C-alpha positions as CSV (number, residue, x, y, z in Angstrom):
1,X,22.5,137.8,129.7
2,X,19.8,139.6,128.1
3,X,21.1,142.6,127.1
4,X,19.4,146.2,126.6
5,X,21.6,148.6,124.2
6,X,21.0,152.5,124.5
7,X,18.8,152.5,121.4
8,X,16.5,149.9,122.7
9,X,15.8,151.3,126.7
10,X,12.4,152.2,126.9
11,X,11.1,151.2,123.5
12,X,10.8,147.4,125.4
13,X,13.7,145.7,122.3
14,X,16.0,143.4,123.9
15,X,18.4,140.7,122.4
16,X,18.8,137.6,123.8
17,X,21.1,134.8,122.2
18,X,22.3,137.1,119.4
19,X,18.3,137.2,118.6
20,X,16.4,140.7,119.0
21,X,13.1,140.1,120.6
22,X,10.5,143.3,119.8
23,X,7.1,143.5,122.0
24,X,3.6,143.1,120.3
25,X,3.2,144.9,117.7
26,X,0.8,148.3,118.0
27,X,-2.0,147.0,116.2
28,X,-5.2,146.3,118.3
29,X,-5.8,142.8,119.2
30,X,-8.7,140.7,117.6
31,X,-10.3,141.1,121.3
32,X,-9.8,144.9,121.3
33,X,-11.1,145.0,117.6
34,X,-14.6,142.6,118.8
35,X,-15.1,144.7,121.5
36,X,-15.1,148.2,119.5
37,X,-17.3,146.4,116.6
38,X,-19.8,144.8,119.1
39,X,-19.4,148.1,121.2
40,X,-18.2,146.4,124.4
41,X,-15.1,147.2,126.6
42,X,-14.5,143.9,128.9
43,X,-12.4,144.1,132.0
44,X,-10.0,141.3,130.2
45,X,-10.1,143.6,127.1
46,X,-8.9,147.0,129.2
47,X,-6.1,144.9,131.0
48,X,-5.4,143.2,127.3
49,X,-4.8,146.3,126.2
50,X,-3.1,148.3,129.0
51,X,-0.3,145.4,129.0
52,X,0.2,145.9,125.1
53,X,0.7,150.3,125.8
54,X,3.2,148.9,129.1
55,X,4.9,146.6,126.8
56,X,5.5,149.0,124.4
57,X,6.3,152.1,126.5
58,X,6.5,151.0,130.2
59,X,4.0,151.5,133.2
60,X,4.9,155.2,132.7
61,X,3.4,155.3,129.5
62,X,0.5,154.4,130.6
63,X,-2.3,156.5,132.0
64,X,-6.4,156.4,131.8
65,X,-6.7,158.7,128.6
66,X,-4.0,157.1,126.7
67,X,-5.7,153.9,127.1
68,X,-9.4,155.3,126.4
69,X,-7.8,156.3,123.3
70,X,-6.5,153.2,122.0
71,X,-9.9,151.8,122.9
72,X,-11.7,154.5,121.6
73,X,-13.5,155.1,124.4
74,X,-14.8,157.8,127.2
75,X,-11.8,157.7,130.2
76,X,-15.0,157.8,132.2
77,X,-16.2,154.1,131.0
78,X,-12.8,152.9,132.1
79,X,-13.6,153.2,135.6
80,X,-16.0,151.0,135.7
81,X,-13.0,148.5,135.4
82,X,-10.5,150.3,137.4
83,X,-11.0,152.8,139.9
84,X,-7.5,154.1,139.5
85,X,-4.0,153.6,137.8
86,X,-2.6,151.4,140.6
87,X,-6.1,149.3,140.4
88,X,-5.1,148.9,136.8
89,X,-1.6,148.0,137.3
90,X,-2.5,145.5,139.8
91,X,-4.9,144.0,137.0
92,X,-2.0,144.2,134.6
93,X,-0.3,142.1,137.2
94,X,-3.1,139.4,137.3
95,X,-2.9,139.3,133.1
96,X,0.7,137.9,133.3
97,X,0.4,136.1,135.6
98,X,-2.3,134.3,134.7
99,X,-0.1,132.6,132.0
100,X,2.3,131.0,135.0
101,X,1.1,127.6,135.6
102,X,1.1,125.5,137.9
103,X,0.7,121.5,138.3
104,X,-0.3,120.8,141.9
105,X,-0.6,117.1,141.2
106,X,3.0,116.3,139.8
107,X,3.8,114.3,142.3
108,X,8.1,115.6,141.9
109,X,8.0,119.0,143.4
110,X,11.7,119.7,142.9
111,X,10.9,119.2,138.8
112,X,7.5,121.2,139.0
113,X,9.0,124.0,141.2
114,X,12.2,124.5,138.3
115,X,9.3,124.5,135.3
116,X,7.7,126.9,137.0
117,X,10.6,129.2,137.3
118,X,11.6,128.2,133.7
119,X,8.2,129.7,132.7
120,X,8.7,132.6,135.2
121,X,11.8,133.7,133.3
122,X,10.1,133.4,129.6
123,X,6.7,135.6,130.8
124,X,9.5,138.1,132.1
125,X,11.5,138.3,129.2
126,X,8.3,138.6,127.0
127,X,7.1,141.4,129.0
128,X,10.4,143.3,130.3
129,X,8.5,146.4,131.5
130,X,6.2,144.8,133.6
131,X,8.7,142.8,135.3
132,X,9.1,146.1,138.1
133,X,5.5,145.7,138.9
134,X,5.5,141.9,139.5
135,X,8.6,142.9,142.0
136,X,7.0,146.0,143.4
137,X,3.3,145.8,143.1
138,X,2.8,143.7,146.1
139,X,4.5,146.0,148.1
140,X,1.8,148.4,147.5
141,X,-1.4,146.0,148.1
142,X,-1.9,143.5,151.0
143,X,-2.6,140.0,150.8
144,X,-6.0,139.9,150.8
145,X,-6.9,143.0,148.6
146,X,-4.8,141.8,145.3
147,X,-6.8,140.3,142.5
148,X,-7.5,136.7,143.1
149,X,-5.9,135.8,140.1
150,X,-2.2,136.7,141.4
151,X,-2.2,135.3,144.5
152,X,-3.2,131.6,142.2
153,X,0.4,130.6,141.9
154,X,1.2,131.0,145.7
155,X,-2.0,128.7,146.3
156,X,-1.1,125.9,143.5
157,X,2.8,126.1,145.0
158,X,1.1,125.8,148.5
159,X,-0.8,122.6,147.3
160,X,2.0,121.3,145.5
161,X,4.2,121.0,148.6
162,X,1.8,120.3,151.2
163,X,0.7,117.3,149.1
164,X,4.3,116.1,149.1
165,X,4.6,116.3,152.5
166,X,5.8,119.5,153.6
167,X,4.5,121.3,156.3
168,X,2.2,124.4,155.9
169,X,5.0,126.8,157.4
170,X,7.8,125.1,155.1
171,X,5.8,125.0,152.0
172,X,5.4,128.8,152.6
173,X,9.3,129.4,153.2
174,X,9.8,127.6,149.8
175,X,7.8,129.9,147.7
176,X,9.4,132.4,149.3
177,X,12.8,130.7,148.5
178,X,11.9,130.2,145.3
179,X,10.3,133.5,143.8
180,X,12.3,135.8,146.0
181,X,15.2,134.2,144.0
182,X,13.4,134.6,140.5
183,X,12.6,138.2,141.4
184,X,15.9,138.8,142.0
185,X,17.0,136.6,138.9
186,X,14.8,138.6,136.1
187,X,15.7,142.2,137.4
188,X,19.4,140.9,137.0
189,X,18.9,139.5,133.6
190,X,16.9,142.6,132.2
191,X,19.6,145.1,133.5
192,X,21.6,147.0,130.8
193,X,25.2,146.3,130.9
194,X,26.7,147.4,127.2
195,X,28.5,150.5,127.5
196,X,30.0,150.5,123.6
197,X,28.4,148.0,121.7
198,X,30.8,148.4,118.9
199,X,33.6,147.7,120.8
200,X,35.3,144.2,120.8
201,X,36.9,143.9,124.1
202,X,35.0,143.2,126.6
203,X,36.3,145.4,129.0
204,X,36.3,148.2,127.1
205,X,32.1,147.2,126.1
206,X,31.0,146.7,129.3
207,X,32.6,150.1,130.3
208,X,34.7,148.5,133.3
209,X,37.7,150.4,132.2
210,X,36.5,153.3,133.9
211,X,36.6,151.6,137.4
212,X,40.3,152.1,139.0
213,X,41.9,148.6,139.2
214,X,43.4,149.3,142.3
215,X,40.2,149.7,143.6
216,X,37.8,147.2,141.7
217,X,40.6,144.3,140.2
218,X,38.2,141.4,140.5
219,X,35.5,143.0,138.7
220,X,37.3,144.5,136.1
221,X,39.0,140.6,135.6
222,X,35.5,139.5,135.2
223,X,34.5,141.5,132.4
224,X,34.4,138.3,130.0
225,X,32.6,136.1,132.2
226,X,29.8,138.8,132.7
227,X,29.6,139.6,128.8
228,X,29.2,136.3,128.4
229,X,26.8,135.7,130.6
230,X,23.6,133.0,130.2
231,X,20.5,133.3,131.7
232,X,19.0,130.2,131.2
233,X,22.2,128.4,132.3
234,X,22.6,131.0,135.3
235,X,18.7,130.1,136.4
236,X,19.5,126.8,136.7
237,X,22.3,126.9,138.2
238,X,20.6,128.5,140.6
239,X,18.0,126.3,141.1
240,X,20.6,123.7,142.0
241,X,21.5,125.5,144.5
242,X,18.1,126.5,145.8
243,X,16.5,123.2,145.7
244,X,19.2,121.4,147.1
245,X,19.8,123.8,150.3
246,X,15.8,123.3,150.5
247,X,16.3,119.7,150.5
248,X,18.9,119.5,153.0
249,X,17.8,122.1,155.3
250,X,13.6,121.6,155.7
251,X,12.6,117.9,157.0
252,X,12.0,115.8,154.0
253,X,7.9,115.4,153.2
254,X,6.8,112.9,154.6
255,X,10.0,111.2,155.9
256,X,11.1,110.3,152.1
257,X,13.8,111.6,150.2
258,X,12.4,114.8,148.2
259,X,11.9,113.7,144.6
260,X,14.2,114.3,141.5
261,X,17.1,115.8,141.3
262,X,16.6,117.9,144.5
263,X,16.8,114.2,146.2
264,X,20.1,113.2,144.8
265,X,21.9,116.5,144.8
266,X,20.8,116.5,148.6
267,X,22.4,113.5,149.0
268,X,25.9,113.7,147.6
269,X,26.0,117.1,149.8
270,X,25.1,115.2,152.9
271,X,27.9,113.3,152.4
272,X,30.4,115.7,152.0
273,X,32.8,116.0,154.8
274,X,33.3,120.0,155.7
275,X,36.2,120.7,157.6
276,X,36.0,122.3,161.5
């Protein structure tokens, strides 16, 4: 699991793999540095550099003036591009994820559907602090009123299915499926478990000897399996699961088999025999 010590909460430093990842550095980016030189400040150039400050410092270290002032601007020209905070956070939004692609032609939706969540889980772990406001933004905004640009991925998904086959209504459910279980994946990766770094025991780093065994035995048992815990592995493990309840459970497009390992999963579960 990715794992946040103390030291590194809110500075946006994480390690992952025995690896520490740091955020983009401070320094103004060669867009940020055009637009002061040529005496522009572009939409894509305020968002650019909003995501650097929430990268750094979190959504809560990010307000109007801080950002006129690593643009080296009026706070008043800034509303030009967005009328408020949440405007800009929703903008933020779009930023990120107009780095998620994807393929509506791959004609295996199973293997399109896990790249995708693959490249989900790398934009989240690239920018931890924005991952809360791809959870929670939506919440705020309806459908039709977010930026264009983040509702691109639900439309390419959309295609993706319905050209395999699926039904409108089903392609629907599997987005849902699928990023409702990525959202949920990414907040669990990010989340700090270390207690005591320097200790060597993994009950003792996690903190779990604090929890009465009588009263939490299985968790405290578990304390080396969640130390040790993967999140690439975990993801796709989950995706196995995902993909194959979604093939078993939703009519197959277009009266085929789905595609991929979906397909064949699908098929040795069919033939298991449950007991009544």
């Amino acid at each position: 699991m990715t794992i946040l010590t103390a030291a590194a909460t809110g500075r946006g430093r994480r390690r992952e793999g025995g690896v520490e990842l740091t955020p983009p550095p401070a320094e103004s980016t060669g867009q940020e540095t055009d637009a002061r030189r040529n005496g522009k400040v572009t939409r894509e150039v305020v968002l650019t550099t909003a995501l650097e400050i929430i990268d750094r410092d979190g959504a809560e270290g990010l307000s109007m003036r801080r950002l006129a002032r690593a643009l080296d601007r009026d706070p008043m020209i800034l509303y030009r591009h967005a009328p408020n905070k949440a405007a800009l956070l929703d903008g933020v939004v779009e930023v990120v994820l107009a780095q998620l692609k994807v393929d509506p032609a791959d004609l295996d939706w199973a293997a399109q559907l896990r790249a995708v969540a693959r490249d989900y889980r790398q934009l989240a772990l690239a920018h931890p602090h924005v991952v809360p406001l791809l959870v929670t933004r939506p919440l705020a905004t309806p459908l039709a009123l977010r930026p264009r640009g983040t509702l691109r991925p639900l439309e390419d998904v959309l295609v993706l299915l319905t050209r395999a086959g699926f039904s409108g209504p089903d392609a629907l459910h599997i987005y849902r499926a699928l990023f409702g279980f990525l959202h949920g994946h990414v907040l669990n990766e990010l989340q700090e478990l270390v207690d005591n770094p320097d200790e060597t025991d993994d009950l003792l780093r996690l903190g779990l000897h604090r929890l009465p065994i009588g009263e939490f035995p299985l968790l405290r048992s578990l304390a080396p399996v969640l130390a040790g815990y993967d999140g690439a592995a975990e993801l796709e493990r989950g995706l196995d699961i995902l993909l194959t309840g979604l093939a078993i459970t939703l009519p197959p497009p277009a009266g085929a088999r789905p595609p991929g390992p979906a397909g064949a999963l699908a098929s040795r579960a069919r033939a298991v025999s449950w007991p009544t």
